mmCIF file of C-alpha atoms and ligand atoms in Angstrom:
data_model
loop_
_atom_site.group_PDB
_atom_site.id
_atom_site.type_symbol
_atom_site.label_atom_id
_atom_site.label_comp_id
_atom_site.label_asym_id
_atom_site.label_seq_id
_atom_site.Cartn_x
_atom_site.Cartn_y
_atom_site.Cartn_z
ATOM 1 C CA MET A 1 91.894 109.672 115.454
ATOM 2 C CA SER A 2 92.089 106.941 112.841
ATOM 3 C CA ARG A 3 91.951 103.169 112.664
ATOM 4 C CA LEU A 4 95.740 102.901 112.573
ATOM 5 C CA THR A 5 96.145 101.757 116.161
ATOM 6 C CA GLU A 6 93.505 99.033 115.691
ATOM 7 C CA LEU A 7 95.388 97.272 112.899
ATOM 8 C CA PRO A 8 97.425 94.204 113.846
ATOM 9 C CA ARG A 9 101.137 95.028 113.707
ATOM 10 C CA ILE A 10 104.291 93.147 114.614
ATOM 11 C CA GLY A 11 107.249 95.117 115.918
ATOM 12 C CA LEU A 12 110.073 94.921 113.349
ATOM 13 C CA THR A 13 111.180 98.565 113.481
ATOM 14 C CA ALA A 14 113.568 100.163 115.938
ATOM 15 C CA ALA A 15 111.487 103.347 115.913
ATOM 16 C CA PRO A 16 111.831 106.254 116.017
ATOM 17 C CA THR A 17 114.586 106.266 113.407
ATOM 18 C CA PRO A 18 116.813 109.360 113.777
ATOM 19 C CA LEU A 19 115.995 112.719 112.234
ATOM 20 C CA GLN A 20 119.359 114.373 111.670
ATOM 21 C CA PRO A 21 120.513 117.729 110.256
ATOM 22 C CA ALA A 22 122.971 117.638 107.353
ATOM 23 C CA PRO A 23 124.939 120.879 107.945
ATOM 24 C CA ARG A 24 127.826 120.386 105.497
ATOM 25 C CA LEU A 25 125.584 119.185 102.661
ATOM 26 C CA SER A 26 123.172 122.042 103.396
ATOM 27 C CA ARG A 27 125.975 124.598 103.099
ATOM 28 C CA LYS A 28 127.104 123.095 99.799
ATOM 29 C CA LEU A 29 123.601 123.186 98.358
ATOM 30 C CA GLY A 30 122.399 126.443 99.888
ATOM 31 C CA ALA A 31 119.305 124.635 101.221
ATOM 32 C CA GLU A 32 118.513 123.275 104.654
ATOM 33 C CA ILE A 33 118.517 119.466 104.433
ATOM 34 C CA TRP A 34 117.596 116.964 107.146
ATOM 35 C CA PHE A 35 117.821 113.186 106.955
ATOM 36 C CA LYS A 36 115.132 110.809 108.199
ATOM 37 C CA ARG A 37 117.245 107.692 108.688
ATOM 38 C CA ASP A 38 115.001 104.860 107.556
ATOM 39 C CA ASP A 39 118.151 103.010 106.504
ATOM 40 C CA LEU A 40 118.254 102.335 110.257
ATOM 41 C CA THR A 41 114.856 100.660 110.698
ATOM 42 C CA GLY A 42 116.592 97.832 112.504
ATOM 43 C CA THR A 43 115.651 94.606 110.719
ATOM 44 C CA GLY A 44 118.205 93.110 108.362
ATOM 45 C CA LEU A 45 120.238 95.982 106.961
ATOM 46 C CA GLY A 46 117.273 98.361 107.373
ATOM 47 C CA GLY A 47 115.121 100.146 104.803
ATOM 48 C CA ASN A 48 111.613 101.468 104.193
ATOM 49 C CA LYS A 49 110.089 98.061 103.400
ATOM 50 C CA VAL A 50 110.399 97.043 107.055
ATOM 51 C CA ARG A 51 107.665 99.507 107.973
ATOM 52 C CA ALA A 52 105.244 98.000 105.429
ATOM 53 C CA LEU A 53 106.077 94.474 106.573
ATOM 54 C CA GLU A 54 105.055 95.277 110.166
ATOM 55 C CA TYR A 55 101.431 95.373 108.976
ATOM 56 C CA LEU A 56 101.619 92.857 106.138
ATOM 57 C CA VAL A 57 103.192 90.013 108.122
ATOM 58 C CA ALA A 58 100.856 90.710 111.041
ATOM 59 C CA ASP A 59 97.952 90.287 108.587
ATOM 60 C CA ALA A 60 99.438 87.019 107.298
ATOM 61 C CA LEU A 61 99.632 85.719 110.875
ATOM 62 C CA ALA A 62 96.113 86.943 111.710
ATOM 63 C CA ARG A 63 94.808 84.967 108.710
ATOM 64 C CA GLY A 64 96.560 81.809 109.827
ATOM 65 C CA SER A 65 99.006 81.684 106.910
ATOM 66 C CA ASP A 66 102.029 79.400 107.131
ATOM 67 C CA CYS A 67 104.073 80.753 104.247
ATOM 68 C CA LEU A 68 104.657 83.990 102.369
ATOM 69 C CA VAL A 69 104.904 84.290 98.571
ATOM 70 C CA THR A 70 106.248 87.400 96.866
ATOM 71 C CA GLY A 71 108.880 88.432 94.350
ATOM 72 C CA ALA A 72 110.683 91.019 92.225
ATOM 73 C CA GLY A 73 114.188 91.257 90.735
ATOM 74 C CA THR A 74 117.178 89.519 92.269
ATOM 75 C CA GLN A 75 118.453 92.788 93.789
ATOM 76 C CA SER A 76 115.079 93.672 95.297
ATOM 77 C CA ASN A 77 115.290 95.024 98.842
ATOM 78 C CA TRP A 78 111.597 94.212 99.143
ATOM 79 C CA ALA A 79 111.889 90.501 98.336
ATOM 80 C CA MET A 80 114.847 89.970 100.693
ATOM 81 C CA LEU A 81 113.258 91.872 103.562
ATOM 82 C CA ALA A 82 109.913 90.125 103.084
ATOM 83 C CA ALA A 83 111.709 86.766 103.327
ATOM 84 C CA LEU A 84 113.578 87.955 106.425
ATOM 85 C CA ALA A 85 110.388 89.237 108.111
ATOM 86 C CA ALA A 86 108.724 85.905 107.299
ATOM 87 C CA ARG A 87 111.526 84.058 109.104
ATOM 88 C CA ARG A 88 111.251 86.402 112.099
ATOM 89 C CA CYS A 89 107.651 85.160 112.472
ATOM 90 C CA GLY A 90 108.050 81.483 111.595
ATOM 91 C CA LEU A 91 106.553 81.719 108.084
ATOM 92 C CA ASP A 92 108.283 79.932 105.161
ATOM 93 C CA PRO A 93 109.447 82.438 102.507
ATOM 94 C CA TYR A 94 108.930 81.791 98.783
ATOM 95 C CA LEU A 95 110.470 84.266 96.336
ATOM 96 C CA VAL A 96 109.862 84.635 92.590
ATOM 97 C CA TYR A 97 112.552 86.487 90.618
ATOM 98 C CA TYR A 98 112.195 87.530 87.012
ATOM 99 C CA GLY A 99 114.968 86.454 84.648
ATOM 100 C CA SER A 100 117.104 83.315 84.831
ATOM 101 C CA PRO A 101 119.325 81.863 87.565
ATOM 102 C CA CYS A 102 122.530 83.861 88.064
ATOM 103 C CA GLU A 103 125.426 84.186 90.503
ATOM 104 C CA PRO A 104 123.907 85.424 93.805
ATOM 105 C CA THR A 105 125.191 88.781 95.061
ATOM 106 C CA GLY A 106 123.730 91.471 97.326
ATOM 107 C CA ASN A 107 120.038 90.892 98.144
ATOM 108 C CA HIS A 108 119.960 87.623 96.179
ATOM 109 C CA ALA A 109 122.852 86.248 98.262
ATOM 110 C CA LEU A 110 121.079 87.329 101.460
ATOM 111 C CA ALA A 111 117.828 85.684 100.318
ATOM 112 C CA GLU A 112 119.791 82.452 99.883
ATOM 113 C CA LEU A 113 121.302 82.892 103.346
ATOM 114 C CA ILE A 114 117.754 83.232 104.691
ATOM 115 C CA GLY A 115 116.943 79.973 102.943
ATOM 116 C CA ALA A 116 114.067 81.387 100.883
ATOM 117 C CA ASP A 117 112.627 78.975 98.315
ATOM 118 C CA ILE A 118 113.644 80.849 95.145
ATOM 119 C CA ARG A 119 112.083 80.411 91.652
ATOM 120 C CA PHE A 120 112.956 82.232 88.429
ATOM 121 C CA THR A 121 110.293 83.110 85.856
ATOM 122 C CA GLY A 122 112.696 82.667 82.918
ATOM 123 C CA SER A 123 111.360 85.923 81.455
ATOM 124 C CA ALA A 124 113.195 89.261 81.538
ATOM 125 C CA GLN A 125 109.849 91.071 81.995
ATOM 126 C CA ARG A 126 109.199 92.354 85.519
ATOM 127 C CA VAL A 127 105.476 91.595 85.180
ATOM 128 C CA SER A 128 106.245 87.895 84.740
ATOM 129 C CA VAL A 129 106.688 87.857 88.514
ATOM 130 C CA ASP A 130 103.022 88.691 89.148
ATOM 131 C CA THR A 131 101.526 85.673 87.369
ATOM 132 C CA THR A 132 104.172 83.313 88.774
ATOM 133 C CA ILE A 133 103.403 84.486 92.348
ATOM 134 C CA ASP A 134 99.786 83.562 91.740
ATOM 135 C CA GLU A 135 100.601 80.200 90.178
ATOM 136 C CA LEU A 136 103.002 79.299 92.987
ATOM 137 C CA ALA A 137 100.546 80.348 95.697
ATOM 138 C CA ASP A 138 97.819 78.277 94.023
ATOM 139 C CA GLN A 139 100.132 75.234 93.889
ATOM 140 C CA LEU A 140 101.006 75.649 97.556
ATOM 141 C CA ALA A 141 97.343 75.942 98.500
ATOM 142 C CA THR A 142 96.529 72.775 96.511
ATOM 143 C CA ALA A 143 99.332 71.028 98.413
ATOM 144 C CA GLY A 144 97.622 71.945 101.701
ATOM 145 C CA ARG A 145 99.686 75.022 102.613
ATOM 146 C CA ARG A 146 98.164 78.363 103.614
ATOM 147 C CA PRO A 147 100.097 80.895 101.499
ATOM 148 C CA TYR A 148 99.941 84.660 101.947
ATOM 149 C CA ARG A 149 100.708 86.423 98.648
ATOM 150 C CA LEU A 150 102.173 89.872 98.330
ATOM 151 C CA PRO A 151 102.714 91.936 95.161
ATOM 152 C CA ARG A 152 106.075 93.374 94.085
ATOM 153 C CA GLY A 153 107.188 96.129 96.446
ATOM 154 C CA GLY A 154 104.451 95.320 98.980
ATOM 155 C CA ALA A 155 102.577 98.356 97.646
ATOM 156 C CA THR A 156 99.159 97.626 99.116
ATOM 157 C CA ALA A 157 96.962 99.894 101.202
ATOM 158 C CA LEU A 158 97.857 97.873 104.298
ATOM 159 C CA GLY A 159 101.576 98.053 103.590
ATOM 160 C CA ALA A 160 101.352 101.819 103.026
ATOM 161 C CA CYS A 161 100.025 102.175 106.575
ATOM 162 C CA GLY A 162 103.672 101.761 107.643
ATOM 163 C CA TYR A 163 104.346 105.270 106.351
ATOM 164 C CA VAL A 164 101.225 106.684 107.966
ATOM 165 C CA ARG A 165 102.730 105.491 111.203
ATOM 166 C CA ALA A 166 106.098 106.953 110.153
ATOM 167 C CA SER A 167 104.356 110.297 109.544
ATOM 168 C CA LEU A 168 103.189 110.350 113.173
ATOM 169 C CA GLU A 169 106.728 109.535 114.257
ATOM 170 C CA LEU A 170 108.155 112.299 112.092
ATOM 171 C CA ALA A 171 105.554 114.815 113.346
ATOM 172 C CA ALA A 172 106.748 114.319 116.932
ATOM 173 C CA GLN A 173 110.374 114.757 115.850
ATOM 174 C CA LEU A 174 109.609 117.912 113.878
ATOM 175 C CA LEU A 175 107.852 119.374 116.873
ATOM 176 C CA ALA A 176 110.799 118.542 119.142
ATOM 177 C CA ALA A 177 113.260 120.054 116.636
ATOM 178 C CA ASP A 178 111.010 123.103 116.087
ATOM 179 C CA LEU A 179 111.202 122.363 112.370
ATOM 180 C CA SER A 180 108.540 123.039 109.735
ATOM 181 C CA PRO A 181 109.804 121.562 106.460
ATOM 182 C CA GLU A 182 108.617 122.736 103.080
ATOM 183 C CA MET A 183 108.952 119.227 101.703
ATOM 184 C CA VAL A 184 109.516 115.587 102.538
ATOM 185 C CA TRP A 185 111.600 114.241 99.645
ATOM 186 C CA LEU A 186 111.871 110.568 98.705
ATOM 187 C CA ALA A 187 112.490 108.036 95.946
ATOM 188 C CA THR A 188 109.359 106.410 94.569
ATOM 189 C CA GLY A 189 109.269 102.923 93.078
ATOM 190 C CA SER A 190 106.182 100.814 93.727
ATOM 191 C CA CYS A 191 104.577 103.958 95.261
ATOM 192 C CA GLY A 192 103.515 102.591 98.672
ATOM 193 C CA THR A 193 105.896 104.797 100.652
ATOM 194 C CA GLN A 194 104.763 108.028 99.017
ATOM 195 C CA ALA A 195 101.104 107.025 99.394
ATOM 196 C CA GLY A 196 101.590 106.333 103.090
ATOM 197 C CA LEU A 197 103.345 109.666 103.634
ATOM 198 C CA LEU A 198 100.593 111.480 101.750
ATOM 199 C CA ALA A 199 97.843 109.793 103.746
ATOM 200 C CA GLY A 200 99.799 110.613 106.891
ATOM 201 C CA ALA A 201 100.100 114.265 105.840
ATOM 202 C CA ARG A 202 96.337 114.368 105.275
ATOM 203 C CA LEU A 203 95.613 112.716 108.619
ATOM 204 C CA LEU A 204 97.793 115.261 110.441
ATOM 205 C CA GLY A 205 97.058 118.257 108.258
ATOM 206 C CA THR A 206 100.792 118.891 107.907
ATOM 207 C CA PRO A 207 101.843 121.708 105.566
ATOM 208 C CA TYR A 208 104.800 119.961 103.901
ATOM 209 C CA ARG A 209 104.630 118.695 100.335
ATOM 210 C CA VAL A 210 105.504 115.030 99.826
ATOM 211 C CA THR A 211 107.756 114.978 96.780
ATOM 212 C CA GLY A 212 108.556 111.670 95.101
ATOM 213 C CA VAL A 213 111.285 111.135 92.540
ATOM 214 C CA THR A 214 110.247 108.335 90.205
ATOM 215 C CA VAL A 215 113.014 105.809 89.567
ATOM 216 C CA SER A 216 111.131 102.926 87.952
ATOM 217 C CA ARG A 217 108.093 104.048 85.973
ATOM 218 C CA PRO A 218 106.817 106.992 83.907
ATOM 219 C CA ALA A 219 105.769 109.994 86.001
ATOM 220 C CA ALA A 220 102.103 109.891 84.890
ATOM 221 C CA GLU A 221 101.724 106.200 85.814
ATOM 222 C CA CYS A 222 103.500 106.888 89.098
ATOM 223 C CA ALA A 223 101.190 109.805 89.958
ATOM 224 C CA GLU A 224 98.132 107.654 89.224
ATOM 225 C CA ARG A 225 99.376 104.807 91.390
ATOM 226 C CA VAL A 226 100.235 107.118 94.275
ATOM 227 C CA ALA A 227 96.832 108.807 94.075
ATOM 228 C CA ALA A 228 94.938 105.513 93.925
ATOM 229 C CA LEU A 229 96.918 103.968 96.773
ATOM 230 C CA THR A 230 96.533 107.102 98.902
ATOM 231 C CA THR A 231 92.765 106.951 98.461
ATOM 232 C CA GLN A 232 92.774 103.278 99.464
ATOM 233 C CA VAL A 233 94.827 104.012 102.578
ATOM 234 C CA THR A 234 92.550 106.845 103.649
ATOM 235 C CA GLU A 235 89.606 104.416 103.254
ATOM 236 C CA VAL A 236 91.280 101.639 105.240
ATOM 237 C CA LEU A 237 92.083 104.075 108.035
ATOM 238 C CA ALA A 238 88.874 106.139 107.742
ATOM 239 C CA ILE A 239 90.865 109.371 107.290
ATOM 240 C CA PRO A 240 88.460 112.093 106.191
ATOM 241 C CA PRO A 241 89.323 113.896 102.944
ATOM 242 C CA THR A 242 90.793 117.380 103.323
ATOM 243 C CA ALA A 243 91.229 120.278 100.971
ATOM 244 C CA ALA A 244 94.844 120.765 102.146
ATOM 245 C CA ASP A 245 97.510 121.268 99.492
ATOM 246 C CA SER A 246 99.599 118.639 101.257
ATOM 247 C CA GLY A 247 97.286 116.072 99.687
ATOM 248 C CA ASP A 248 98.589 116.780 96.191
ATOM 249 C CA VAL A 249 100.694 114.183 94.421
ATOM 250 C CA VAL A 250 104.053 115.657 93.389
ATOM 251 C CA ILE A 251 106.330 113.510 91.178
ATOM 252 C CA VAL A 252 109.753 114.549 89.893
ATOM 253 C CA ASP A 253 110.787 112.879 86.650
ATOM 254 C CA GLY A 254 114.048 112.611 84.708
ATOM 255 C CA TYR A 255 116.392 110.922 87.193
ATOM 256 C CA GLY A 256 115.961 107.262 86.255
ATOM 257 C CA GLY A 257 119.263 107.256 84.365
ATOM 258 C CA PRO A 258 119.812 104.236 82.120
ATOM 259 C CA GLY A 259 116.875 102.423 83.724
ATOM 260 C CA TYR A 260 115.421 100.925 86.887
ATOM 261 C CA GLY A 261 117.966 99.086 88.970
ATOM 262 C CA LEU A 262 120.917 100.510 87.049
ATOM 263 C CA PRO A 263 123.200 103.152 88.609
ATOM 264 C CA SER A 264 123.208 106.620 87.011
ATOM 265 C CA GLY A 265 126.108 109.057 86.700
ATOM 266 C CA ALA A 266 124.199 111.860 88.448
ATOM 267 C CA GLY A 267 123.159 109.440 91.172
ATOM 268 C CA ASP A 268 126.707 108.222 91.746
ATOM 269 C CA ASP A 269 127.874 111.860 92.038
ATOM 270 C CA ALA A 270 125.104 112.577 94.547
ATOM 271 C CA ALA A 271 125.910 109.489 96.636
ATOM 272 C CA ARG A 272 129.599 110.445 96.648
ATOM 273 C CA LEU A 273 128.781 113.997 97.815
ATOM 274 C CA VAL A 274 126.565 112.745 100.675
ATOM 275 C CA ALA A 275 129.096 110.095 101.748
ATOM 276 C CA ARG A 276 131.882 112.689 101.785
ATOM 277 C CA THR A 277 129.991 115.540 103.478
ATOM 278 C CA GLU A 278 127.759 113.639 105.918
ATOM 279 C CA GLY A 279 129.132 110.110 106.173
ATOM 280 C CA ILE A 280 125.885 108.504 105.006
ATOM 281 C CA PHE A 281 125.474 105.876 102.264
ATOM 282 C CA LEU A 282 122.774 106.308 99.630
ATOM 283 C CA ASP A 283 121.902 103.208 97.597
ATOM 284 C CA PRO A 284 122.402 103.469 93.793
ATOM 285 C CA VAL A 285 118.854 102.389 92.830
ATOM 286 C CA PHE A 286 116.737 104.766 94.909
ATOM 287 C CA GLY A 287 118.524 107.093 97.325
ATOM 288 C CA ALA A 288 121.286 108.270 95.000
ATOM 289 C CA LYS A 289 118.882 109.141 92.163
ATOM 290 C CA SER A 290 116.428 110.992 94.400
ATOM 291 C CA MET A 291 119.331 112.957 95.931
ATOM 292 C CA ALA A 292 120.549 113.870 92.426
ATOM 293 C CA ALA A 293 117.097 115.389 91.821
ATOM 294 C CA LEU A 294 117.215 117.292 95.111
ATOM 295 C CA ILE A 295 120.692 118.644 94.369
ATOM 296 C CA ASP A 296 119.496 119.991 90.993
ATOM 297 C CA ALA A 297 116.387 121.542 92.580
ATOM 298 C CA ALA A 298 118.584 123.254 95.205
ATOM 299 C CA ARG A 299 121.149 124.479 92.676
ATOM 300 C CA GLN A 300 118.380 125.873 90.495
ATOM 301 C CA GLY A 301 116.977 127.779 93.474
ATOM 302 C CA ARG A 302 113.713 125.815 93.592
ATOM 303 C CA ILE A 303 113.940 124.988 97.318
ATOM 304 C CA ALA A 304 112.506 127.686 99.593
ATOM 305 C CA GLY A 305 112.446 125.997 103.017
ATOM 306 C CA PRO A 306 113.868 123.057 104.934
ATOM 307 C CA VAL A 307 113.672 119.626 103.284
ATOM 308 C CA VAL A 308 113.466 116.268 105.054
ATOM 309 C CA PHE A 309 115.129 113.676 102.798
ATOM 310 C CA LEU A 310 114.054 110.096 103.442
ATOM 311 C CA VAL A 311 117.088 107.785 103.504
ATOM 312 C CA SER A 312 115.173 104.667 102.512
ATOM 313 C CA GLY A 313 117.732 101.861 102.774
ATOM 314 C CA GLY A 314 119.066 99.565 100.095
ATOM 315 C CA ALA A 315 122.394 98.798 101.771
ATOM 316 C CA PRO A 316 122.717 95.345 100.110
ATOM 317 C CA THR A 317 122.863 96.917 96.637
ATOM 318 C CA LEU A 318 125.709 99.222 97.667
ATOM 319 C CA VAL A 319 128.082 96.312 97.492
ATOM 320 C CA SER A 320 126.459 94.254 94.739
ATOM 321 C CA MET A 321 126.761 96.922 92.044
ATOM 322 C CA SER A 322 130.385 96.999 91.015
ATOM 323 C CA GLY A 323 132.196 98.933 88.368
ATOM 324 C CA ARG A 324 131.751 102.351 89.897
ATOM 325 C CA GLN A 325 134.817 104.458 90.493
ATOM 326 C CA SER A 326 135.553 107.561 92.482
HETATM 327 C C1 PLP B 401 111.443 100.109 97.584
HETATM 328 C C2 PLP B 401 112.392 101.187 97.895
HETATM 329 C C3 PLP B 401 112.046 102.527 97.686
HETATM 330 C C4 PLP B 401 110.749 102.966 97.069
HETATM 331 O O1 PLP B 401 109.621 102.673 97.879
HETATM 332 P P1 PLP B 401 108.231 102.317 97.205
HETATM 333 O O2 PLP B 401 107.321 102.176 98.344
HETATM 334 O O3 PLP B 401 108.441 101.044 96.441
HETATM 335 O O4 PLP B 401 107.863 103.425 96.289
HETATM 336 C C5 PLP B 401 112.976 103.490 98.034
HETATM 337 N N1 PLP B 401 114.179 103.144 98.552
HETATM 338 C C6 PLP B 401 114.535 101.868 98.752
HETATM 339 C C7 PLP B 401 115.891 101.577 99.298
HETATM 340 C C8 PLP B 401 113.663 100.840 98.445
HETATM 341 O O5 PLP B 401 114.022 99.551 98.677
#
């Protein structure tokens, strides 16, 4: 069917993650909402990055690497989970954070618990991480190590295969639940998750639209990245192109709030509503903002059929971002 099953993969995910109805939230919004619980992927405190790491760490091992080098911001779920996955497989984790040393909380505190070798770029620019990852990996190689380097977010074609696999998992659950959603709704950051879901939708010919809410970059840049990554994934997996509408890139803009990594008022309201109706936590950086967008779409009558909302993780940032009140 595709090359997916031939790729090396290590089992980090307690799959399938649950697909659950959200009856009280659905009644409030006047739209049928289901949750795909990828906050329960089963490594660390869960999250979507675990699915990407199944393929990425397997590739590192297949290439004979002995350490993993990646990075992001101190509250990055990606960086912490990459370090954790590295430990699960006996690789030494190296993390590059932008900015300057600060009091560790949330993901940063967990990365220290894991014993990751942490470096700061000293620059407030996110892109400073990219060059420092390369410099550090080069230094390690010169010192005789065999580093495996990964970009911020793990958004590579191979990492995105995690959500092609998740699409197959979801397809079986939709069949069992006799559910045909209009949309799969998610938060988009580095774009790998949306690209994997789109490639998966193409592979399966599913009729749902994959709708990403951008939380960290302008919509146009996001759409370009998703499209390019989706093409790369379909090439890696030899998925033939289709004319299906499900292949279209849909990005919702306007819910970033004060900026990437910072909680927004609308997001906090959305997270509160979901916690109080369904007993599920949405993280402030991704889940809360994408739910705020879904709530608006539902209230404005723009949702015609059932929606599967991807709960994508981020539990460590729930407790590291203080100052929010009920
Ligand atoms: C990284 C992340 C996302 C976004 O996924 P991308 O593949 O980077 O677009 C969404 N939710 C959480 C909790 C994340 O950590």
